[in-house]
């Protein structure tokens, strides 16, 4: 990638630099991000928001006024205090009393630094972050501004990277910490993003939950102090997703200014908003600094993961559209970013550990009849894995269950005209396994301490390259000997007793990050060897649903909860940052294995269609009528999967605490629209309702078809009417079980699909 210095004042450039004034303006007509070096050499943020025209100087946006209790930098000058300034990469200990972006311990024990502006360069496109997932962009798509700060006393350098993309309101940021001095340094904190906004009038929305209840949105108004979400599980976790929204009060789906923050990382994270005494809001995200300490010998450097931040004005919807496009166009790898995903059947809920080759083939052949394209063999195919107490770590086919091995099974599946996929849990080991018996020290443990387990499993020490190499070889061998198109990459443990057994006492603070780097390394090596392989991420359901994993795994299993109603809530919440093409979603059996709820197969299908569609049951157990519905669903998905995978997704009616839920997808050319309209609990004789559609061509005529009772079935309506007046979707038949209503009757958990087609 060409690297060159560009001192551009061109209004069309993505990076406008006023060299004499030390002013940097990143803009693309959608957003502006303006920084300036002040008289003390500090890099300040002047503005982040909707695009503004450039001007020679924005220096008037710096407020330097005397405050009574300020800690001032210049003797005799009461106005210059770091406490008041909006710094780009603040430090602790020199008058700024908020959370620092960086903290580096020196040989004398001090963590004080004084980072001063040194230099900058602009790079067309976007350099990769070595060993880390990050958005990708070519020279014609983005420009990266790199600003170098330096601490004169220690020789510590910080390279701040800012990438601005054409046509996107999202900015990508990361930092590289470089030791150019001659002493040993320890990085104890290095945020990927630190951004001071001038006021605090924001609502903060976070996405929290638990196993089987992942990523429900929760909103609260910011108040003074720190409002933080984080993970110390060494996985992003089920509890708090590494994403958040700051929006102006009153923001709804279609109106209001929002900032979306997403962290492209899968381990311990921290994301917080700190409102200070003057109601300035400092937003930071990065690797969680608890238990973090990264040694830097002279000449070494440390790269932080990437963070993304957006600014949009069209409500939550506009922010989601921007993140969906970023994930689809710049994060998910080719060819799967644009490629429709195969309809799959997974045997987990159908068999759990109780299967043999014939049982699997019978499940697959029934699925093949329905048009399903990929058979996925889940947990239990390897080693001595007859339950969850043994076998993890031994990635060798279990001959009792699979007498012809995976090669034989894959061939039988392939011969039917289906692709074959396989489950792995590469990061874990059971004590009852040959791998553990040979290398007990490879299971994460702290010497002489008790080891906790989860579901009888222990994590392998992925900070140790020998461990990664062993698992790589085992997986590579399996993938080379059977025709495998897809793998499901599961992980059902969170780190405990984290300890680096190979690098010694000084390295313990590096362990958790090194573990994640090991996971990324294995993923990358497998993808280098098998570039077409589709990997679906998974972690006990949706316990590692993050942008870091999406870089390698184009889809992630959303949740172990396959109940249609719970799935509406999970997929709705997930959709704020992630597109449907990233969300693994399956139709399963009823009563549902997680909730015991009985929902119609139509609704289970109508929810799963808005994800990477698949089944997780033995279709042979279904009634003829339900099987016909499965045939219809698969045919519908195949007809519309390009739209479902690459179209724009809009939320229309939130399921939380409501009787109903709705969402829609619009094709790129705006000719095809698919709306999922769900009744949760029926409201007898319910209100008149309509849905204001979005993203349509206002002048196009859309012909409406509906898979259930509807008063607008067969009508042709114009885009402007559908968006401004709305599309009537009253559940008029509700409450008349006696069959009086000519439209029929609706029940709890009913659903309909509307398809709107313009010529
Ligand atoms: C947890 C996953 O979320 C499930 O889908 C399944 O693969 C099991 N693990 C298998 O052990």
XYZ file of C-alpha atoms and ligand atoms in Angstrom:
770
model
C 0.000 0.000 0.000
C 1.387 3.385 -0.986
C 2.314 5.545 1.951
C 2.903 9.175 1.351
C 2.638 12.467 3.026
C -0.126 14.670 1.719
C -0.525 18.204 2.896
C -3.835 18.701 1.241
C -6.152 21.619 1.568
C -8.391 20.269 -1.139
C -12.028 20.449 -0.025
C -12.777 17.124 -1.740
C -10.023 15.252 0.036
C -10.969 12.911 2.825
C -8.227 14.410 4.994
C -7.670 18.163 4.952
C -4.537 19.345 6.714
C -3.724 22.947 7.602
C -0.097 22.420 8.377
C 0.764 25.818 9.807
C -2.095 25.678 12.207
C -1.681 21.970 13.030
C -5.291 21.334 12.119
C -6.638 18.041 10.736
C -10.103 17.680 9.260
C -11.368 14.249 8.222
C -14.527 14.608 6.211
C -16.500 12.804 3.518
C -19.592 14.953 3.227
C -21.344 12.908 5.910
C -19.165 13.456 8.962
C -16.421 15.799 10.062
C -13.751 14.930 12.612
C -11.585 17.905 13.463
C -8.417 17.951 15.554
C -5.797 20.531 16.304
C -2.397 20.675 17.895
C -2.342 23.427 20.512
C 0.521 25.683 21.617
C 1.676 23.092 24.152
C 1.912 20.366 21.505
C -1.194 18.570 22.714
C -3.549 17.040 20.168
C -7.096 18.200 20.867
C -10.455 17.181 19.493
C -12.455 20.151 18.280
C -15.438 18.466 16.696
C -17.011 15.172 15.726
C -20.431 15.231 14.094
C -22.281 15.964 10.884
C -20.073 17.282 8.109
C -19.184 20.980 8.137
C -17.337 22.974 5.497
C -13.636 23.305 6.137
C -12.113 26.586 7.293
C -8.589 27.766 7.878
C -8.967 27.576 11.587
C -11.429 26.073 14.036
C -9.279 27.244 16.951
C -12.174 29.249 18.387
C -13.707 25.932 19.463
C -11.021 25.549 22.111
C -12.221 27.065 25.351
C -9.332 28.264 27.448
C -10.713 30.068 30.420
C -9.620 30.243 33.973
C -11.502 27.889 36.296
C -11.106 28.294 40.059
C -9.723 24.838 40.924
C -7.807 24.083 37.775
C -4.359 22.476 37.830
C -2.466 24.656 35.395
C 0.406 23.679 33.139
C 2.189 26.959 32.660
C 3.419 28.872 35.661
C 1.887 32.291 35.732
C -0.812 31.295 33.234
C -4.128 30.383 34.842
C -5.897 29.495 31.616
C -4.125 26.419 30.296
C -5.249 23.315 32.115
C -5.560 19.814 30.683
C -8.567 19.369 32.905
C -10.585 21.489 30.479
C -9.227 20.396 27.181
C -10.721 17.753 24.962
C -7.681 15.634 24.253
C -7.397 12.952 21.597
C -5.268 10.575 23.625
C -5.174 11.772 27.234
C -2.769 10.725 29.958
C -3.144 10.593 33.715
C -1.155 12.626 36.190
C -0.646 15.995 34.536
C -3.889 17.733 35.383
C -6.471 15.730 33.433
C -8.351 13.871 36.148
C -10.537 11.752 33.905
C -9.861 8.224 32.658
C -6.670 8.203 30.576
C -6.357 6.645 27.143
C -2.864 5.426 27.890
C -0.743 4.495 30.847
C 2.838 3.279 30.427
C 4.989 2.255 33.386
C 8.653 3.167 33.175
C 11.693 1.652 34.862
C 11.520 4.155 37.727
C 7.922 3.103 38.432
C 6.354 6.286 37.094
C 3.482 6.203 34.618
C 3.721 9.912 33.819
C 4.150 10.758 30.153
C 3.783 13.929 28.148
C 2.738 12.985 24.628
C 3.373 15.821 22.200
C 2.491 16.064 18.557
C 5.408 15.027 16.340
C 4.286 14.313 12.800
C 1.586 12.924 10.562
C 1.136 11.010 7.318
C -1.829 10.149 5.135
C -2.197 6.746 3.591
C -4.608 5.997 0.781
C -6.708 2.996 1.779
C -6.340 1.270 5.076
C -3.292 -0.645 6.342
C -4.007 -4.010 7.974
C -3.563 -4.404 11.705
C -1.181 -7.316 11.929
C -2.657 -10.310 13.733
C -5.873 -8.476 14.516
C -9.274 -8.277 12.865
C -10.098 -4.864 11.413
C -12.145 -3.267 8.679
C -10.559 -3.411 5.220
C -10.588 -0.785 2.485
C -8.763 -0.168 -0.767
C -7.133 3.064 -1.908
C -10.260 4.116 -3.751
C -12.478 3.581 -0.711
C -10.808 5.226 2.264
C -7.965 7.364 3.557
C -6.057 6.825 6.769
C -4.565 9.674 8.723
C -1.765 8.666 11.059
C -0.742 11.163 13.702
C 2.398 10.534 15.722
C 2.713 11.702 19.313
C 5.932 11.399 21.288
C 7.024 11.569 24.895
C 10.453 13.218 24.805
C 11.749 11.800 28.090
C 11.116 8.110 27.384
C 11.080 8.006 23.597
C 7.599 6.497 23.729
C 5.664 7.080 20.518
C 1.967 6.688 19.853
C 0.686 6.414 16.291
C -3.006 7.269 16.201
C -4.767 5.851 13.140
C -7.956 7.384 11.784
C -9.630 5.921 8.702
C -12.437 7.736 6.929
C -14.419 5.791 4.328
C -16.247 7.087 1.274
C -20.005 7.134 1.814
C -19.907 6.005 5.435
C -20.528 8.006 8.609
C -18.207 5.657 10.499
C -14.630 6.415 11.479
C -12.182 3.613 12.351
C -9.585 4.238 15.042
C -6.703 2.373 16.598
C -3.345 3.172 18.201
C 0.127 1.708 17.954
C 2.366 2.181 20.988
C 6.039 2.166 20.041
C 9.032 2.060 22.367
C 11.744 4.089 20.665
C 13.588 4.783 23.896
C 16.199 2.688 25.640
C 14.358 1.534 28.725
C 11.878 -1.297 29.232
C 8.322 -0.044 29.321
C 5.080 -1.709 30.336
C 1.846 -0.642 28.646
C -0.802 -0.873 31.356
C -3.594 0.758 29.427
C -4.012 1.596 25.745
C -7.457 2.526 24.526
C -8.409 2.077 20.900
C -10.647 5.106 20.949
C -10.864 8.111 23.229
C -13.227 10.866 22.232
C -14.281 13.907 24.242
C -17.683 15.299 23.260
C -18.532 18.807 24.482
C -21.721 17.977 26.392
C -23.468 15.108 28.108
C -27.048 15.295 26.914
C -27.122 11.705 25.709
C -29.027 8.518 26.286
C -26.812 5.458 26.361
C -28.144 2.220 24.900
C -26.355 -0.997 25.699
C -27.072 -4.590 24.647
C -27.119 -6.927 27.597
C -28.450 -10.315 28.543
C -27.396 -13.829 29.388
C -27.192 -17.263 27.813
C -30.496 -17.775 25.915
C -31.348 -14.068 26.305
C -28.577 -12.280 24.434
C -28.371 -8.625 23.350
C -31.589 -6.984 24.547
C -31.339 -3.182 24.279
C -31.498 -1.076 27.462
C -31.378 2.714 27.514
C -30.590 5.195 30.304
C -29.712 8.870 30.402
C -26.085 9.764 31.032
C -25.259 11.236 34.398
C -22.053 12.501 35.991
C -19.456 9.817 36.552
C -18.596 6.706 34.579
C -21.152 4.508 32.867
C -19.358 1.420 31.730
C -19.888 -1.918 30.063
C -17.093 -4.469 30.080
C -16.046 -8.084 30.039
C -13.378 -9.891 32.026
C -14.335 -13.344 30.718
C -11.805 -13.159 27.925
C -14.705 -13.369 25.505
C -17.045 -10.555 24.663
C -19.625 -12.696 26.493
C -23.390 -13.128 26.677
C -23.748 -10.424 29.289
C -22.679 -7.183 27.578
C -21.980 -6.794 23.884
C -18.974 -4.557 22.982
C -21.238 -2.019 21.298
C -23.177 0.993 22.575
C -25.173 3.925 21.280
C -25.127 7.492 22.537
C -28.192 9.297 21.250
C -29.872 12.613 21.886
C -32.956 12.300 24.132
C -36.069 11.717 22.054
C -34.219 9.745 19.409
C -36.360 7.040 17.890
C -35.855 4.650 15.010
C -36.123 7.361 12.360
C -35.196 10.663 14.021
C -32.390 11.884 16.179
C -28.626 12.205 16.329
C -26.777 9.092 17.409
C -23.246 7.935 17.854
C -22.652 4.206 17.553
C -19.540 2.689 19.070
C -18.343 -0.787 18.146
C -15.197 -2.552 19.285
C -13.605 -4.976 16.829
C -12.325 -7.412 19.447
C -13.376 -10.655 21.120
C -11.649 -10.614 24.514
C -11.698 -8.520 27.682
C -13.085 -5.136 26.775
C -14.070 -1.874 28.320
C -16.481 0.632 26.814
C -17.527 3.601 28.860
C -18.817 7.159 28.844
C -17.468 9.433 31.551
C -19.290 12.665 32.244
C -16.998 15.129 33.969
C -17.535 18.099 36.192
C -18.141 20.390 33.198
C -20.469 17.831 31.560
C -17.975 16.939 28.888
C -18.446 13.289 27.890
C -15.340 11.205 27.384
C -16.081 8.047 25.389
C -13.491 5.310 25.485
C -13.233 1.749 24.328
C -10.346 -0.660 24.293
C -8.849 -3.725 25.895
C -9.902 -3.854 29.545
C -6.914 -2.782 31.627
C -7.695 -5.171 34.492
C -4.936 -7.805 34.504
C -3.394 -6.170 31.451
C 0.293 -5.236 31.272
C 2.198 -5.537 28.008
C 5.989 -5.328 28.135
C 7.749 -3.327 25.463
C 11.495 -3.760 25.194
C 13.319 -0.994 23.278
C 12.300 -1.228 19.622
C 9.085 -3.164 20.263
C 5.548 -1.976 19.687
C 1.982 -2.848 20.595
C -1.031 -2.495 18.310
C -4.445 -1.919 19.898
C -7.533 -3.481 18.301
C -9.766 -1.273 16.194
C -12.784 0.727 17.339
C -15.519 2.153 15.128
C -17.536 5.265 15.866
C -20.384 6.695 13.803
C -22.389 9.889 13.753
C -25.778 9.954 12.023
C -28.939 11.987 12.330
C -31.680 9.646 11.082
C -32.374 7.852 14.370
C -31.231 4.353 15.338
C -32.120 3.127 11.873
C -29.527 5.315 10.150
C -26.857 4.145 12.578
C -27.797 0.510 12.008
C -27.730 0.963 8.229
C -24.236 2.415 8.507
C -22.937 -0.422 10.688
C -24.628 -3.096 8.560
C -22.938 -1.678 5.469
C -19.591 -1.441 7.261
C -19.834 -5.048 8.473
C -20.965 -6.306 5.053
C -18.638 -4.228 2.869
C -15.525 -3.836 4.986
C -15.431 -6.441 7.746
C -16.854 -9.782 6.614
C -14.410 -11.458 4.323
C -14.879 -12.087 0.660
C -16.475 -14.106 -0.903
C -18.986 -14.568 1.921
C -19.685 -10.859 2.447
C -21.867 -10.810 -0.663
C -22.566 -14.484 -1.134
C -25.938 -15.926 -0.107
C -25.522 -18.562 2.576
C -26.598 -22.199 2.155
C -29.744 -23.446 3.921
C -28.440 -25.832 6.543
C -29.662 -28.543 8.863
C -27.802 -29.138 12.118
C -28.286 -32.328 14.142
C -27.657 -30.930 17.646
C -31.203 -30.493 18.945
C -32.304 -33.541 16.908
C -29.893 -36.021 18.480
C -27.587 -34.366 21.001
C -24.945 -37.085 21.568
C -27.231 -39.946 20.545
C -26.418 -40.667 16.903
C -24.655 -42.982 14.493
C -23.908 -42.653 10.796
C -27.263 -44.048 9.649
C -29.236 -41.746 11.924
C -27.352 -38.751 10.545
C -27.849 -39.857 6.966
C -31.568 -40.314 7.586
C -31.813 -36.750 8.988
C -29.862 -35.452 6.025
C -31.934 -37.277 3.413
C -35.205 -35.952 4.813
C -33.641 -32.497 4.721
C -32.480 -33.000 1.168
C -36.083 -33.767 0.141
C -37.039 -30.336 1.452
C -34.286 -28.659 -0.565
C -31.833 -28.099 2.307
C -28.282 -27.748 1.010
C -25.843 -28.295 3.854
C -25.779 -30.935 6.579
C -23.893 -29.927 9.731
C -22.683 -32.556 12.168
C -22.521 -30.974 15.620
C -20.818 -32.069 18.837
C -20.010 -35.752 19.483
C -18.271 -37.035 16.337
C -14.741 -37.281 17.717
C -12.550 -39.050 20.265
C -14.375 -40.714 23.132
C -17.091 -38.067 23.150
C -20.216 -39.914 24.272
C -21.328 -37.106 26.549
C -19.891 -33.838 27.760
C -17.241 -35.337 30.039
C -14.733 -36.634 27.488
C -13.100 -36.220 24.110
C -12.555 -32.473 23.620
C -9.073 -31.982 22.210
C -9.029 -35.264 20.262
C -10.185 -34.274 16.785
C -10.226 -37.809 15.433
C -13.482 -39.371 14.183
C -15.151 -41.744 16.625
C -15.111 -45.110 14.813
C -17.979 -46.561 16.809
C -20.352 -43.879 15.628
C -18.779 -43.264 12.266
C -17.304 -46.591 11.095
C -16.306 -45.092 7.740
C -14.906 -42.017 9.384
C -15.757 -38.491 8.317
C -14.592 -39.202 4.796
C -17.261 -41.895 4.470
C -20.007 -39.815 6.051
C -19.133 -36.698 4.034
C -19.179 -38.790 0.865
C -22.633 -40.181 1.631
C -23.888 -36.641 2.270
C -22.168 -35.291 -0.849
C -23.535 -38.142 -2.943
C -27.017 -37.001 -1.954
C -26.179 -33.617 -3.436
C -25.642 -31.873 -0.103
C -22.600 -30.145 1.321
C -21.099 -31.298 4.588
C -20.246 -29.186 7.634
C -18.619 -30.030 10.955
C -18.564 -28.773 14.550
C -15.330 -28.048 16.406
C -14.587 -26.547 19.758
C -10.909 -25.891 19.065
C -10.072 -23.943 22.209
C -11.206 -26.529 24.763
C -10.111 -29.836 26.270
C -11.618 -32.460 28.570
C -9.393 -34.050 31.198
C -10.600 -37.356 29.786
C -8.840 -36.959 26.430
C -5.592 -38.140 24.893
C -4.549 -34.525 24.375
C -4.895 -33.733 28.072
C -3.178 -36.953 29.086
C -0.235 -36.070 26.842
C -0.141 -32.352 27.708
C -1.897 -31.626 31.015
C 0.086 -28.367 31.185
C -1.697 -27.109 28.029
C -4.975 -26.604 29.903
C -5.111 -23.090 31.312
C -4.200 -23.249 34.989
C -2.282 -21.365 37.630
C 0.336 -23.600 39.293
C -0.757 -25.062 42.629
C -4.221 -23.505 42.360
C -7.579 -25.177 41.974
C -8.883 -25.314 38.353
C -12.497 -24.368 37.711
C -14.308 -26.031 34.860
C -17.461 -25.291 32.849
C -19.492 -28.241 31.565
C -16.463 -30.449 32.397
C -14.295 -28.552 29.990
C -11.107 -26.560 30.313
C -9.638 -24.022 27.941
C -6.418 -24.727 26.123
C -3.668 -22.163 26.523
C -3.973 -20.414 23.175
C -1.282 -17.947 24.231
C 1.129 -20.833 23.643
C 2.000 -21.192 19.922
C 2.683 -24.933 20.392
C -0.931 -25.439 21.433
C -2.241 -23.459 18.466
C 0.044 -25.442 16.167
C -1.237 -28.765 17.524
C -4.891 -27.811 17.053
C -4.130 -26.349 13.618
C -2.563 -29.624 12.494
C -5.469 -31.669 13.810
C -8.051 -29.447 12.139
C -6.072 -29.152 8.933
C -5.875 -32.926 8.729
C -9.647 -33.331 9.190
C -10.407 -30.607 6.652
C -8.024 -32.198 4.155
C -9.331 -35.744 4.465
C -13.079 -35.101 4.169
C -14.966 -32.786 1.880
C -15.977 -30.140 4.424
C -17.437 -26.816 3.273
C -18.413 -25.291 6.608
C -17.335 -25.454 10.213
C -19.145 -24.370 13.338
C -16.537 -22.954 15.732
C -17.925 -23.341 19.239
C -16.460 -22.214 22.579
C -18.301 -22.944 25.797
C -15.929 -21.688 28.493
C -14.749 -18.398 29.899
C -11.163 -18.112 31.096
C -10.420 -18.721 34.746
C -7.055 -19.210 36.466
C -5.453 -17.432 33.491
C -1.680 -17.911 33.597
C 1.099 -17.964 31.055
C 3.192 -21.080 31.740
C 5.693 -20.468 28.955
C 6.877 -16.861 29.242
C 7.548 -16.347 32.938
C 6.342 -14.030 35.703
C 6.800 -10.741 33.823
C 4.373 -11.813 31.119
C 1.296 -12.606 33.161
C -0.378 -9.330 32.212
C -0.169 -10.289 28.540
C -1.906 -13.625 28.895
C -5.512 -12.768 28.098
C -4.716 -10.722 25.019
C -2.209 -13.305 23.803
C -4.930 -15.947 24.120
C -7.222 -13.997 21.777
C -4.326 -13.396 19.377
C -3.855 -17.187 19.341
C -7.524 -17.692 18.458
C -7.274 -15.153 15.633
C -4.046 -16.780 14.434
C -5.659 -20.223 14.184
C -8.676 -18.809 12.356
C -6.462 -16.950 9.890
C -4.226 -19.948 9.235
C -7.209 -22.166 8.520
C -8.696 -19.564 6.194
C -5.367 -19.168 4.398
C -5.338 -22.928 3.845
C -9.060 -23.219 2.984
C -10.120 -19.807 1.614
C -13.615 -20.890 0.629
C -14.465 -22.399 4.002
C -17.548 -20.880 5.639
C -17.061 -20.658 9.404
C -19.960 -19.994 11.752
C -18.884 -18.611 15.100
C -20.586 -19.780 18.277
C -19.913 -19.584 22.004
C -22.494 -21.416 24.043
C -24.998 -19.704 21.763
C -24.239 -16.004 21.282
C -21.454 -15.613 23.861
C -18.914 -14.220 21.407
C -21.018 -12.286 18.932
C -18.679 -9.434 18.094
C -17.025 -7.640 15.205
C -13.702 -9.309 15.921
C -15.094 -12.755 15.221
C -17.124 -11.524 12.239
C -13.883 -10.688 10.447
C -13.150 -14.433 10.289
C -16.590 -16.010 10.693
C -19.150 -14.406 8.363
C -22.006 -15.676 10.500
C -22.371 -16.305 14.220
C -24.896 -18.498 16.023
C -27.107 -15.882 17.672
C -28.243 -17.877 20.670
C -28.921 -21.405 21.886
C -32.456 -20.170 22.432
C -34.377 -21.237 19.326
C -37.830 -20.328 20.665
C -39.443 -18.061 18.061
C -40.591 -15.410 20.552
C -37.264 -15.189 22.361
C -35.526 -15.143 19.000
C -37.533 -12.069 17.948
C -36.077 -10.236 20.962
C -32.556 -11.533 20.411
C -32.453 -10.878 16.654
C -34.123 -7.466 17.055
C -31.481 -6.366 19.593
C -28.646 -7.885 17.585
C -29.764 -5.963 14.499
C -28.771 -2.579 15.943
C -25.147 -3.241 14.945
C -25.118 -6.500 13.006
C -26.881 -7.336 9.711
C -29.198 -10.375 9.415
C -26.629 -12.114 7.202
C -24.412 -12.364 10.294
C -27.054 -13.991 12.500
C -27.260 -17.783 12.634
C -30.970 -18.620 13.012
C -32.641 -22.059 12.955
C -36.096 -23.586 13.071
C -36.275 -26.161 15.879
C -38.807 -28.596 17.314
C -41.660 -27.795 19.745
C -42.149 -27.824 22.662
C -39.050 -25.680 22.442
C -36.034 -27.157 24.232
C -35.175 -23.913 26.018
C -38.583 -22.470 26.949
C -41.071 -25.306 26.490
C -43.134 -22.927 24.362
C -45.167 -24.238 21.438
C -45.156 -21.946 18.420
C -46.319 -22.793 14.885
C -43.671 -23.927 12.428
C -44.721 -21.033 10.200
C -43.653 -18.508 12.824
C -40.434 -20.346 13.678
C -39.605 -20.176 9.969
C -40.718 -16.581 9.548
C -38.326 -15.502 12.315
C -35.370 -17.633 11.188
C -35.709 -16.403 7.578
C -34.303 -13.061 8.739
C -30.961 -14.643 9.576
C -28.738 -17.288 8.025
C -31.558 -19.718 7.639
C -31.467 -23.320 8.772
C -33.091 -26.136 10.710
C -32.104 -27.943 13.877
C -34.439 -30.907 14.225
C -35.209 -34.258 12.653
C -37.645 -33.352 9.894
C -38.757 -37.001 9.915
C -40.643 -36.300 13.165
C -42.835 -33.581 11.615
C -46.453 -33.984 10.531
C -47.153 -33.959 6.814
C -48.654 -30.496 7.102
C -45.592 -29.109 8.900
C -43.322 -30.779 6.357
C -45.209 -29.018 3.567
C -44.579 -25.758 5.379
C -40.848 -26.594 5.562
C -40.800 -27.167 1.800
C -42.500 -23.767 1.338
C -40.040 -22.040 3.671
C -36.959 -23.440 1.978
C -38.328 -22.501 -1.445
C -39.177 -18.997 -0.190
C -35.717 -18.524 1.302
C -33.995 -19.690 -1.856
C -36.098 -17.353 -3.968
C -35.342 -14.353 -1.762
C -32.019 -15.133 -0.112
C -30.012 -12.585 -2.040
C -32.409 -9.887 -0.817
C -32.406 -11.294 2.697
C -28.587 -11.446 2.745
C -27.679 -8.159 1.093
C -30.794 -6.001 1.445
C -31.282 -3.195 3.953
C -32.873 -4.353 7.193
C -35.240 -2.037 9.103
C -36.813 -2.571 12.517
C -40.501 -1.635 12.519
C -42.064 -2.750 15.800
C -40.065 -3.780 18.872
C -41.017 -7.048 20.587
C -40.055 -6.024 24.126
C -43.181 -5.867 26.292
C -45.355 -5.663 23.186
C -48.013 -7.881 21.667
C -46.436 -7.696 18.262
C -43.157 -7.393 16.422
C -42.255 -6.464 12.835
C -39.217 -5.885 10.669
C -38.449 -5.662 6.967
C -35.765 -6.065 4.317
C -35.512 -4.020 1.105
C -33.456 -5.214 -1.864
C -30.543 -3.081 -3.059
C -32.562 -2.019 -6.134
C -35.597 -1.260 -3.904
C -37.866 -3.460 -6.081
C -38.413 -6.262 -3.548
C -39.525 -5.852 0.046
C -40.074 -8.636 2.580
C -41.806 -7.858 5.858
C -42.006 -10.189 8.852
C -45.103 -9.353 10.927
C -45.505 -11.285 14.173
C -48.202 -11.620 16.809
C -46.658 -12.514 20.151
C -49.608 -12.781 22.512
C -52.862 -12.160 20.749
C -54.672 -8.991 21.754
C -58.388 -9.759 21.367
C -60.197 -7.288 19.152
C -56.947 -5.330 18.951
C -56.292 -1.797 17.734
C -56.058 -0.597 14.137
C -52.385 -0.661 13.240
C -50.141 0.166 10.333
C -46.441 -0.037 9.625
C -44.578 2.907 8.147
C -42.239 1.190 5.751
C -38.763 2.454 5.000
C -36.207 2.569 2.248
C -38.715 2.168 -0.624
C -38.688 3.948 -3.953
C -41.337 6.644 -3.309
C -42.475 6.589 -6.917
C -42.649 2.862 -7.440
C -45.865 0.831 -7.322
C -45.590 -2.190 -5.084
C -47.846 -5.200 -5.530
C -48.619 -6.730 -2.129
C -48.933 -10.388 -1.316
C -49.300 -11.780 2.172
C -48.902 -15.309 3.524
C -51.687 -14.830 6.108
C -54.956 -12.988 6.615
C -54.667 -9.381 5.447
C -57.057 -6.709 4.228
C -54.488 -5.398 1.727
C -53.768 -8.720 0.047
C -53.357 -8.184 -3.699
C -53.377 -4.357 -3.593
C -50.816 -2.268 -5.438
C -49.667 0.751 -3.426
C -47.086 3.449 -4.072
C -43.837 3.684 -2.143
C -44.542 7.192 -0.842
C -47.894 6.090 0.599
C -46.382 2.987 2.181
C -43.665 5.069 3.838
C -45.706 8.150 4.812
C -49.213 6.860 5.433
C -48.156 3.328 6.249
C -49.182 -0.201 5.394
C -52.279 -1.358 7.238
C -51.521 -4.511 9.200
C -54.276 -4.565 11.829
C -54.694 -7.993 13.350
C -58.389 -7.686 12.570
C -59.132 -11.363 12.908
C -57.877 -11.518 16.495
C -60.349 -12.622 19.158
C -62.870 -14.336 16.903
C -62.147 -17.965 17.376
C -65.691 -18.871 16.357
C -64.802 -18.419 12.706
C -67.071 -15.413 12.113
C -64.357 -13.184 10.655
C -64.013 -13.823 6.914
C -60.241 -13.425 7.198
C -60.012 -16.358 9.588
C -58.735 -16.219 13.145
C -55.350 -15.394 14.580
C -53.793 -17.096 17.566
C -50.902 -16.466 19.925
C -47.564 -16.670 18.087
C -49.062 -16.257 14.616
C -47.109 -14.501 11.905
C -47.287 -13.344 8.313
C -44.842 -12.435 5.623
C -45.673 -9.584 3.263
C -43.854 -9.514 -0.050
C -43.979 -6.234 -1.968
C -42.811 -6.295 -5.524
C -42.292 -3.344 -7.855
C -41.724 -3.803 -11.591
C -23.171 -24.977 22.435
C -23.720 -24.496 21.129
O -24.247 -23.211 21.273
C -24.760 -25.474 20.626
O -25.330 -25.003 19.449
C -24.123 -26.824 20.430
O -23.193 -26.761 19.382
C -23.467 -27.277 21.716
N -22.583 -26.279 22.267
C -22.705 -28.554 21.503
O -21.999 -28.934 22.611
